[in-house]
XYZ file of C-alpha atoms in Angstrom:
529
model
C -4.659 -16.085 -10.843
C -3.919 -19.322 -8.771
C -6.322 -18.012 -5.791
C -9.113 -16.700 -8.611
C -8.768 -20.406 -10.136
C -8.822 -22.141 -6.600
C -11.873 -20.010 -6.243
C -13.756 -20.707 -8.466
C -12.776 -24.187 -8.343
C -14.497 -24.133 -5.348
C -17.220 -22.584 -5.690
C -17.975 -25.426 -8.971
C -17.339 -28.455 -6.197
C -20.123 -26.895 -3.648
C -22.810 -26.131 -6.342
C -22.492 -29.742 -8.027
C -22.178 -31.374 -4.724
C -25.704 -28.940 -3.837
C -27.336 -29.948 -6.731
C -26.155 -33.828 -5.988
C -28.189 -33.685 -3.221
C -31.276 -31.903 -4.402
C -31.239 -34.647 -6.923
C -30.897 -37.263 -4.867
C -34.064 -36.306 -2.290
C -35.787 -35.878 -5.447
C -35.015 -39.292 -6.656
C -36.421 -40.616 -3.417
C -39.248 -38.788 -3.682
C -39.626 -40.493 -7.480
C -39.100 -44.024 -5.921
C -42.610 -45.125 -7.099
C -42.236 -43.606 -10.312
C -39.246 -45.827 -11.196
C -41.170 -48.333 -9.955
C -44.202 -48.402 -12.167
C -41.589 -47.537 -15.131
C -39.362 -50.884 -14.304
C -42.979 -53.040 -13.857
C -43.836 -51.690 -17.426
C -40.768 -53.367 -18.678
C -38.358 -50.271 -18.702
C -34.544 -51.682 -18.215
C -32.254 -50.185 -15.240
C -29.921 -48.745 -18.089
C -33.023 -46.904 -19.571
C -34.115 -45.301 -16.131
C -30.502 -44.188 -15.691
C -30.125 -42.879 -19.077
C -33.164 -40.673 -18.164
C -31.720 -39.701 -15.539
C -28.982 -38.677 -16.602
C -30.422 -37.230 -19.666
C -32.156 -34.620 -16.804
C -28.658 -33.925 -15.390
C -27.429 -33.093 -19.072
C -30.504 -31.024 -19.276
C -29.893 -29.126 -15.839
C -25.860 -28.862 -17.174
C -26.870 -27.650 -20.154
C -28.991 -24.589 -19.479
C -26.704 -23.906 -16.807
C -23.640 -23.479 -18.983
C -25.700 -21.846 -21.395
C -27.185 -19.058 -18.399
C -23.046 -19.307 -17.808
C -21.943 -17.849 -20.743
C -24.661 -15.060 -20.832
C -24.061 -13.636 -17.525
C -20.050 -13.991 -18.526
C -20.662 -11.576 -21.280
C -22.676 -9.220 -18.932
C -19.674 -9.783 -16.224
C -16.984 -9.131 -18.414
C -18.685 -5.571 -19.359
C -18.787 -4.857 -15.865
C -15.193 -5.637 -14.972
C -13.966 -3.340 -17.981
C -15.851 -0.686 -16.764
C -14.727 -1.089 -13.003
C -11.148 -2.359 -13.418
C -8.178 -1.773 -11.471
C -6.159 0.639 -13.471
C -2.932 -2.272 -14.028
C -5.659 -4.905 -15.310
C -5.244 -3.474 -18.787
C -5.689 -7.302 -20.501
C -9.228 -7.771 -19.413
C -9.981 -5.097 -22.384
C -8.812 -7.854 -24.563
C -10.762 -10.491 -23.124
C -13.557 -11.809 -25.671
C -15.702 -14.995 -25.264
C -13.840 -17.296 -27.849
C -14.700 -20.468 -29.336
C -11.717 -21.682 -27.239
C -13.640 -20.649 -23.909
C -17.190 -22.025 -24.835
C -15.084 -25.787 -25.702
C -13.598 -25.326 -21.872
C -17.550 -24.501 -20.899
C -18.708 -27.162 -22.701
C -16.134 -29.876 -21.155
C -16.612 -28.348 -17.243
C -20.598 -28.505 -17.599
C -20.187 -32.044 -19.170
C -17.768 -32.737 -16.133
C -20.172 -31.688 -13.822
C -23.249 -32.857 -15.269
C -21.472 -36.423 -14.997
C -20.290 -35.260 -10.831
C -24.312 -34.294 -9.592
C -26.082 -36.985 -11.890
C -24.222 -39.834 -10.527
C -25.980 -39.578 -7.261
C -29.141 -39.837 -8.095
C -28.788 -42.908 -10.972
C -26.538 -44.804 -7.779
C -29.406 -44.884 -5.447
C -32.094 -46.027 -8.310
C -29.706 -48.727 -9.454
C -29.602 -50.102 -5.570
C -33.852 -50.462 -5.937
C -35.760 -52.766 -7.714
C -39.821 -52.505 -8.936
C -40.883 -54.721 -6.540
C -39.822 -52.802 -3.697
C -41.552 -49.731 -5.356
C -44.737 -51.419 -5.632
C -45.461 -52.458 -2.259
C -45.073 -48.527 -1.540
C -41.086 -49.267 0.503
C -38.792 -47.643 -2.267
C -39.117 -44.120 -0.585
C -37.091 -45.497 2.649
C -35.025 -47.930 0.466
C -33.353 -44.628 -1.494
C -33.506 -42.642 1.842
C -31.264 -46.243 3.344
C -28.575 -45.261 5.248
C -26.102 -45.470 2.367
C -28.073 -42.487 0.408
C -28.418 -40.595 3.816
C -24.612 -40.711 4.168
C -23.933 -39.643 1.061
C -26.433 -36.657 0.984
C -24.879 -35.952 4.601
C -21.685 -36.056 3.207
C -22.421 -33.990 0.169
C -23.196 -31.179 2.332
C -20.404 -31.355 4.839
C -18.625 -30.620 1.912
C -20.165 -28.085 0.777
C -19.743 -26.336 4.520
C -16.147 -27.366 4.667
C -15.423 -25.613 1.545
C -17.667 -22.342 2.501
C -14.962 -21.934 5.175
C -12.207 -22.082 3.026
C -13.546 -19.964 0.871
C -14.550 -17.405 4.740
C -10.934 -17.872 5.667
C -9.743 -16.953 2.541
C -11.562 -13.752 2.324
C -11.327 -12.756 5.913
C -7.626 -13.018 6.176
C -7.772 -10.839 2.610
C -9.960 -8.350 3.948
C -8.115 -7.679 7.637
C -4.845 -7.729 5.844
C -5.985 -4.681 3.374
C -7.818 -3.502 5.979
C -4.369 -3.642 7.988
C -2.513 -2.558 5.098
C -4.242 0.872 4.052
C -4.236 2.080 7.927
C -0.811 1.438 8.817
C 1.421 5.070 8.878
C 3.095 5.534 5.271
C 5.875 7.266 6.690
C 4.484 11.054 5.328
C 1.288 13.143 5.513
C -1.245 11.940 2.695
C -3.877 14.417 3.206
C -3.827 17.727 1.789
C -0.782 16.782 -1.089
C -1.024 16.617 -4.856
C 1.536 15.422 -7.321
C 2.055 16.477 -10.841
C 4.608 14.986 -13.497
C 5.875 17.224 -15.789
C 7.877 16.320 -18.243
C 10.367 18.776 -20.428
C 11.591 17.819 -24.115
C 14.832 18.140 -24.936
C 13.902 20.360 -27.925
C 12.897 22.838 -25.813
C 14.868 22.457 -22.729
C 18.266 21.156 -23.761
C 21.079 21.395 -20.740
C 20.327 20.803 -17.301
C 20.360 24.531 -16.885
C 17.400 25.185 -18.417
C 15.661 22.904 -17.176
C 16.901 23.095 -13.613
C 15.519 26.805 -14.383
C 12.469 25.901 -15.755
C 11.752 23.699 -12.653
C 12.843 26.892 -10.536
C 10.457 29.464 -12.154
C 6.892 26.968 -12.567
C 7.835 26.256 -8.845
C 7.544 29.617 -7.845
C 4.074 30.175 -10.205
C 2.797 27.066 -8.564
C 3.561 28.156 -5.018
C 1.154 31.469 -5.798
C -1.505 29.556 -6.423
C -4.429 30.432 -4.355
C -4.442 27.131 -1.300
C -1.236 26.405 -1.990
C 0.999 25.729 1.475
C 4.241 24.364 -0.246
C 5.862 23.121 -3.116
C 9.115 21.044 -3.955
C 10.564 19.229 -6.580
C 11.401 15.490 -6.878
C 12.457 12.763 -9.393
C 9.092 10.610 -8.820
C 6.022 10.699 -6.128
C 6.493 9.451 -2.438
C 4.911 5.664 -3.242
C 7.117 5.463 -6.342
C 10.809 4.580 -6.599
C 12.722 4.935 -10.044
C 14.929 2.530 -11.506
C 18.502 3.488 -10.521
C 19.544 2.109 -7.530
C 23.431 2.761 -6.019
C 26.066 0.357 -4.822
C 26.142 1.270 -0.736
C 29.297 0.875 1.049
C 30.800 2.816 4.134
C 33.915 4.867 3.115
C 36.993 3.015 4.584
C 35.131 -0.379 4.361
C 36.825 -3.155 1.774
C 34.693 -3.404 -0.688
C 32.708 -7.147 -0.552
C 32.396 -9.428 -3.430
C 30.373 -8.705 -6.061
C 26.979 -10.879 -5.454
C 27.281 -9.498 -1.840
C 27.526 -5.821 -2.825
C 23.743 -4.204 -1.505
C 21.798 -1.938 -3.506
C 19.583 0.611 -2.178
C 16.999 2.769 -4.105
C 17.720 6.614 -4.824
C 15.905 9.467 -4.951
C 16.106 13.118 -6.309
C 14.510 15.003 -4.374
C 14.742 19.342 -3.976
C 15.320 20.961 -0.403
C 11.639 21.536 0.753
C 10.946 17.777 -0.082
C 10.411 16.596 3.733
C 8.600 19.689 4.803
C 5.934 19.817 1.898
C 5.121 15.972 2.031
C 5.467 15.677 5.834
C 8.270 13.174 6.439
C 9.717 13.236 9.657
C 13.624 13.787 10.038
C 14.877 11.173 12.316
C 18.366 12.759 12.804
C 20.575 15.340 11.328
C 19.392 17.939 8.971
C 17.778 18.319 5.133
C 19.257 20.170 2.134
C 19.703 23.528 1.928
C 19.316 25.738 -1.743
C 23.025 25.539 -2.082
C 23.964 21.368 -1.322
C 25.655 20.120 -3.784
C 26.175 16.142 -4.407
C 28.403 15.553 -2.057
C 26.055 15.405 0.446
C 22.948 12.486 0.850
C 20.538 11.559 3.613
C 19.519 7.709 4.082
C 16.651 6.708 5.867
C 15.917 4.694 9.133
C 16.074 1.613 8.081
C 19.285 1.962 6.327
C 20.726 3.733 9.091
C 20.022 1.219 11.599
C 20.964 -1.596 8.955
C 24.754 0.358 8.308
C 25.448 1.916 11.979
C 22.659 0.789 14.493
C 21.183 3.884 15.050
C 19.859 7.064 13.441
C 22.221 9.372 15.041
C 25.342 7.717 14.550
C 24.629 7.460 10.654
C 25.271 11.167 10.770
C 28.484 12.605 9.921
C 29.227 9.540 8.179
C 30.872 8.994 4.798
C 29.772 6.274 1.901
C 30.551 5.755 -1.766
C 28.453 5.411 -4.531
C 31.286 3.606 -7.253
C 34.260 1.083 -6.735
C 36.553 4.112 -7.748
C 38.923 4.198 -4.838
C 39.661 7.687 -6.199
C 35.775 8.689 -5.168
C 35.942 10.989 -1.965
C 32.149 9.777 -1.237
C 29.270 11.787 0.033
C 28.393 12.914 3.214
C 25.746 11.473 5.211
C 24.001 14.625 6.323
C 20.032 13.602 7.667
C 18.502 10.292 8.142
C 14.840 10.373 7.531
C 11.624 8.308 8.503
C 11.486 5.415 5.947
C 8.258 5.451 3.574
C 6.072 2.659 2.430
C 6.340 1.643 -1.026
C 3.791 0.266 -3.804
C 6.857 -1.224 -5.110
C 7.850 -3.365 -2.581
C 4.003 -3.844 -1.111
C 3.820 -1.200 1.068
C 6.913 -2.570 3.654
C 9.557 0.118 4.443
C 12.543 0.269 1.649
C 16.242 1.118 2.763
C 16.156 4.765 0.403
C 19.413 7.002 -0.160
C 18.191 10.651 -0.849
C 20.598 12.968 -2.962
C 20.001 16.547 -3.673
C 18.380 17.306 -7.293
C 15.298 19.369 -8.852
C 15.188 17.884 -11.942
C 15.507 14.557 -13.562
C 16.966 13.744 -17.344
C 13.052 13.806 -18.625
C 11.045 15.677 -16.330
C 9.949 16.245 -13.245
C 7.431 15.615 -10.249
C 6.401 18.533 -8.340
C 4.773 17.886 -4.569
C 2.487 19.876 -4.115
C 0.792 21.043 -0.231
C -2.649 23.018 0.170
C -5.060 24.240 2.977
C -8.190 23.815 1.188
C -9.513 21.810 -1.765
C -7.435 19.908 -4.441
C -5.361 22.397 -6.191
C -4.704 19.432 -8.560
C -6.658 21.792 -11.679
C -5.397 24.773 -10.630
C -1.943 23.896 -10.370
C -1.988 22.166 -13.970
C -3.858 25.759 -15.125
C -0.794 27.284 -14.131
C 1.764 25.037 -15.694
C 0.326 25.309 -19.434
C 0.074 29.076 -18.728
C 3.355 29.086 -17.337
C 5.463 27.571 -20.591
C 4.110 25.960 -23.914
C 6.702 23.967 -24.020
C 6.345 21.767 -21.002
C 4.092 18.563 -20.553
C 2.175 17.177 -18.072
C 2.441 13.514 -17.556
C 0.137 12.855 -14.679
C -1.837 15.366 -12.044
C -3.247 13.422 -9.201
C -3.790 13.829 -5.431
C -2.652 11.257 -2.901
C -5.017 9.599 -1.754
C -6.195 9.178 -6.029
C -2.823 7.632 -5.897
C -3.411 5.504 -3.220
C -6.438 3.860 -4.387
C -4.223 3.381 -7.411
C -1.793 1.296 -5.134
C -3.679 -0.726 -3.614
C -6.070 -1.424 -6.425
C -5.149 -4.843 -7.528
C -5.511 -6.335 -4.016
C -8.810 -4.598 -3.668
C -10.216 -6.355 -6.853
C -8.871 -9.426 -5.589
C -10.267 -9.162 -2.555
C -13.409 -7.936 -3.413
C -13.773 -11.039 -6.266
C -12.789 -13.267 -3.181
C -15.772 -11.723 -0.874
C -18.024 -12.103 -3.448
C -17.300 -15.914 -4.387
C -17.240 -16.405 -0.479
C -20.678 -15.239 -0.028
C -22.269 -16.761 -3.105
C -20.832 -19.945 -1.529
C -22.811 -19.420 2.190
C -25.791 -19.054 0.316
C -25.407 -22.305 -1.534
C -24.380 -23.972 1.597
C -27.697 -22.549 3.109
C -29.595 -24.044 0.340
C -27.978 -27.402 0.685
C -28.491 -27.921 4.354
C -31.913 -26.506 4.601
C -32.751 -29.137 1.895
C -31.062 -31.827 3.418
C -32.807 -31.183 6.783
C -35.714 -30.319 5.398
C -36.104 -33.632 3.099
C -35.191 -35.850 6.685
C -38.231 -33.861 8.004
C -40.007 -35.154 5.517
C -38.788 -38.708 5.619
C -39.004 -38.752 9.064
C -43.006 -37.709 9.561
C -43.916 -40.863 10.246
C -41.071 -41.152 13.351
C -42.020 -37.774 14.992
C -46.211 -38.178 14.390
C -45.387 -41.260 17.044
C -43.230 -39.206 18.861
C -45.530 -36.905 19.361
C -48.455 -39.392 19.891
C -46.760 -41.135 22.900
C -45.755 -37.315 24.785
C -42.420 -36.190 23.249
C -42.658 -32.257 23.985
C -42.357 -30.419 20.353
C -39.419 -28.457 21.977
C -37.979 -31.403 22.139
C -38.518 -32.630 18.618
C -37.269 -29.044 17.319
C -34.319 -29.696 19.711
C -33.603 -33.012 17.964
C -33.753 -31.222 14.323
C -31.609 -28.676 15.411
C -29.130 -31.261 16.997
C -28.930 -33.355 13.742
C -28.531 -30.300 11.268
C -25.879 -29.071 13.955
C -23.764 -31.978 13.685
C -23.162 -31.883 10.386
C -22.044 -28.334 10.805
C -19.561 -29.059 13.146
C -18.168 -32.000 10.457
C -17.585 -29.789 7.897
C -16.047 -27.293 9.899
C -13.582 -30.139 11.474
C -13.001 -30.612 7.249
C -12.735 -27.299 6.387
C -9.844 -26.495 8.974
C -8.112 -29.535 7.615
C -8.325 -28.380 4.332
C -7.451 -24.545 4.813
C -3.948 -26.071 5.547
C -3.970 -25.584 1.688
C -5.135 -22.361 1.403
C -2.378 -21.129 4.050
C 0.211 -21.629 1.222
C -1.535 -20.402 -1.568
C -2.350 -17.008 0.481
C 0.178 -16.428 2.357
C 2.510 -14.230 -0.068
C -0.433 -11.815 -0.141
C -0.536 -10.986 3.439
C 0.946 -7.861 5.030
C 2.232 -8.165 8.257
C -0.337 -11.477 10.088
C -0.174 -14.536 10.094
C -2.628 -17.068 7.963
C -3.521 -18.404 11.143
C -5.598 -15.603 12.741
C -7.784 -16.970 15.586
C -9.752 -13.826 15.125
C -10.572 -14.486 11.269
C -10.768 -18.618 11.814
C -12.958 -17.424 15.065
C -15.696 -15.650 12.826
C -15.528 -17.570 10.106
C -16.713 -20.435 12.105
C -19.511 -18.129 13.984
C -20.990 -17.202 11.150
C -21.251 -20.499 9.668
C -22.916 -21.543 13.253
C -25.453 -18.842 12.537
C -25.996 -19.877 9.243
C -26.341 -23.604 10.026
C -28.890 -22.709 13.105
C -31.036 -20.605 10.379
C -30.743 -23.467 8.184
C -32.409 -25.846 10.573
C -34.221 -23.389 12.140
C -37.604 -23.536 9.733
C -37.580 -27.461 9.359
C -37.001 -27.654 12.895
C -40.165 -25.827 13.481
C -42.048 -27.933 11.039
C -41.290 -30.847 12.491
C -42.610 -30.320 15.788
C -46.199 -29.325 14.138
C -46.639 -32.222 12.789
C -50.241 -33.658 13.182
C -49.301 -37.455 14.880
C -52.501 -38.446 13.141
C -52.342 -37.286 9.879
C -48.479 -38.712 9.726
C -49.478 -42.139 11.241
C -52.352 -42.601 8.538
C -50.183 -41.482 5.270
C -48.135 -44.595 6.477
C-alpha cells in the first residue's frame, strides 16, 4: 500500500507540475489579452480570479473524468485480481472517496493555477500594449520556473523507472531461480476426510492407502505419494530442534523449524534431490526424520555428518529422540518469499483432516482425471483443492505480479507525461525564440547547427532531472527494498536503463522542435517582430 500510495503520489506531482507549464506558455501567449482586459479597467485580482476560475474548470472535469474511469478500473481489477486480494470485491465508490477527490482536485487545481496567475501578476497593461508582454511572461523568472517544472517531472519519471525496473528483474529473478523440486509434470490434490466417515487414524491411513493406489492407475500417471500440504506450503506446527546430548538453551533461544508429513515416495514423485543419507521406507516408523540442507549445515556443517545423528522434538529428558536418517535439498517457500526454510521431514500419510496427494504424469494434466477417480473411489471423501504446479505458482507469486504490473503501468503513464511536458516546453522556446534564430539564420548560422542548439538546451534539462531523480530515489531504496529477492536497490544495470531510456525519450522530445527551428523563414520571423 505505501509503494501504491507513493505511486500515485507521484504520478499527481508530474501531471500538475505538466499542466503548470502548459498553463504558463499559454499565459504568455495571452499576454496581450490581459492587456487589453487591464486597459478596459479590469483589476489584477479579477484577471487572476479568471484564471484561476479556468484551473478550477480544468480540476474539475478532471476529477469528474477521475471518478468515471475509477468505476470502470475497479471492474477491471475484480475481474483480474490476484487470488489473496479478496477486499477489492468490497471496494465501492463512497461518498467518503468522492470528499478525498474533491479535496486532491481542489489541491491541485490550487498547485498548476498558481503558475500561470504569478507570471500575470509580475505584468502590467502598459507593457501589453506596446506589444512586450509576450517576452515579459517568457522573463527569465517564468523560463526557470517552466524549466524547473519539467525537471521535475523527469526526476520523478525515474523514480517511478527505478522503481519498476528493480520490481520487474527481481520477479523476473525470483520465478527463475531453482525451487528445490521438479515443477513440471506434478499436480496436487487436497483431500480432505470427515471424521464421520473416517474416524481413527486407521481408516484413514487406509483410505489414503487404497485412493493412492486408484490414483496411481490412472492413465499418465508416473507416481503418486502422500503428504500433509503441497511443496510451496508449510503447515502450522513447527518443533523445538535440539541435538540429543545438547543442554537444552533458554527458552527465547530455543529454534523452531517447520515440519512436514510427508509418505515414502515423497522425494521421488516431486523430484527433490537427496543430499545425503536415505528416504523412508513403507515400514519407518517416527523414530526416524530427515532435515534438509540448510538445517544440516546450520546443526553439523555439512550434509553428511547430519546423518546418523540423533535430535529431540520435547524437553522430556525421558524422550529417546529420532533418528536423523536423509538430509534433503531445501525448497523455496511462498511462506517465507520464496528463500530456502530450515524443514524437518517425519514419516506420515495422513494428517488429522485430510490429505494432499502429489501427483507425477508423462502427458497432460491428470488434474480431472485424478479428481474423477477420487469421487468414484469413496463418497465419503472431499476434495479441497485440485491444481497443477505451475497453477500454484502463479498463485504464489501473484501479489507481487499485481504490484508490479500496477507499478509498470504508473511508470509508463508517467514517461508519456514527461514527453508531453518537455516537448511543450521546447517547443513553446521555439516559438519564443523565432525571432533569435530568423537572425541566426539571416547572418549564416548552418540549420544543423540551430537543431544542434535545440537539442543541446532540451538535453540539459534532461540531464537535471536525472541528477534529481538519483537524489531522490535515495527514498525509494527504503520503501522497496523489503520487496526485493536476492539484489540490491542499487542495480547499475536497472539505474543504467532507466536513465537510457529517458535519454531516448528526451532526444525524441526535442527532436521535432529541433527540426522546426532550423526551418524557420529569417524573413518571415524578422517581420512578425
Amino acid at each position: 500500500l505505501s509503494l501504491l500510495l507513493a505511486a500515485v503520489g507521484l504520478i499527481l506531482l508530474v501531471a500538475c507540475a505538466n499542466v503548470a507549464a502548459l498553463l504558463l506558455g499559454q499565459a504568455a501567449g495571452r499576454a496581450q489579452e490581459f492587456g487589453v482586459r487591464s486597459s478596459l479597467g479590469a483589476g489584477r485580482g479579477r484577471v487572476i480570479r479568471q484564471l484561476l476560475a479556468e484551473s478550477a474548470l480544468l480540476g474539475g472535469l478532471g476529477a469528474g473524468l477521475g471518478v468515471a474511469v475509477t468505476s470502470a478500473v475497479l471492474a477491471l481489477a475484480r475481474r483480474f485480481r490476484p487470488e489473496d486480494l479478496l477486499t477489492i470485491d468490497d471496494v465501492r465508490i463512497s461518498g467518503a472517496t468522492l470528499l478525498i477527490a474533491a479535496t486532491i482536485a481542489l489541491g491541485a487545481t490550487l498547485c498548476f493555477g498558481l503558475a500561470p496567475v504569478w507570471a500575470v501578476s509580475r505584468t502590467d497593461a502598459a507593457t501589453a500594449l506596446v506589444g512586450r508582454a509576450r517576452r515579459t511572461l517568457d522573463s527569465r523568472g517564468a523560463g526557470r520556473l517552466r524549466s524547473a517544472l519539467v525537471v521535475g517531472q523527469i526526476a520523478v519519471t525515474l523514480v517511478l523507472l527505478l522503481g519498476a525496473g528493480l520490481l520487474v528483474k527481481s520477479f523476473v529473478r525470483e520465478v527463475t531461480l531453482p525451487l528445490g523440486f521438479e515443477a513440471a509434470g506434478l499436480a496436487q490434490v487436497s483431500v480432505s476426510l470427515p471424521e464421520r466417515e473416517f474416524p481413527t487414524a486407521a481408516k484413514r491411513d487406509q483410505a489414503i492407502r487404497d485412493l493412492a493406489e486408484r490414483v496411481r492407475r490412472v492413465p499418465g500417471v508416473t507416481g503418486v505419494a502422500a503428504a500433509g500440504n503441497g511443496p510451496l506450503d508449510f503447515g502450522v506446527m513447527r518443533a523445538e530442534f535440539l541435538p540429543a546430548g545438547r543442554p537444552w538453551p533458554a527458552e527465547e533461544a530455543l529454534a523452531f523449524f517447520p515440519t512436514r508429513g510427508i509418505g515414502p515416495d515423497y522425494f521421488a514423485v516431486i523430484g527433490q534431490r537427496l543430499a545425503a543419507g536415505t528416504t523412508f521406507g513403507p515400514d519407518s516408523t517416527g523414530a526416524e526424520v530427515i532435515i534438509d540442507e540448510i538445517t544440516a549445515r546450520r546443526v553439523w556443517g555439512s550434509a553428511g555428518a547430519a546423518v546418523g545423528q540423533v535430535v529431540r522434538f520435547g524437553r522430556s529428558a525421558k524422550d529417546p529422540g529420532s533418528t536423523v536418517i536423509g538430509v534433503a535439498a531445501s525448497l523455496r517457500s511462498e511462506g517465507e518469499d520464496f528463500a530456502g526454510v530450515p524443514t524437518i521431514y517425519h514419516r506420515t500419510d495422513v494428517g488429522e483432516f485430510g490429505v494432499t496427494l502429489l501427483v507425477r504424469s508423462s502427458g497432460s494434466s491428470p488434474v480431472r482425471a485424478v479428481s474423477r477417480t477420487i469421487r468414484e473411489a469413496d463418497p465419503g471423501l472431499r476434495i479441497r483443492s485440485a491444481t497443477t504446479m505451475a497453477e500454484s505458482l502463479q498463485e504464489a507469486t501473484a501479489g507481487k505480479r499485481f504490484t508490479m504490473a500496477i507499478v509498470v503501468f504508473f511508470s509508463v503513464l508517467s514517461l508519456g507525461l514527461a514527453l508531453v511536458g518537455l516537448y511543450g516546453l521546447i517547443a513553446f522556446a521555439v516559438r519564443q525564440r523565432h525571432f533569435e534564430f530568423g537572425v541566426r539564420l539571416a547572418i549564416g548560422a548552418l540549420p544543423d547547427r540551430i537543431s544542434a542548439l535545440v537539442l543541446r538546451d532540451g538535453m540539459r534539462r534532461v540531464g537535471v532531472g536525472l541528477g534529481v531523480g538519483f537524489l531522490a530515489s535515495v527514498g525509494l531504496v527504503r520503501l522497496i527494498r523489503s520487496m526485493l529477492y536476492q539484489m540490491s536497490p542499487w542495480d547499475p544495470w536497472v539505474f543504467g536503463g532507466a536513465s537510457v531510456l529517458l535519454g531516448v525519450v528526451g532526444i525524441a522530445a526535442a527532436w521535432i522542435p529541433a527540426r522546426r527551428a532550423s526551418q524557420v523563414d529569417p524573413l518571415v520571423a524578422i517581420r512578425s517582430e
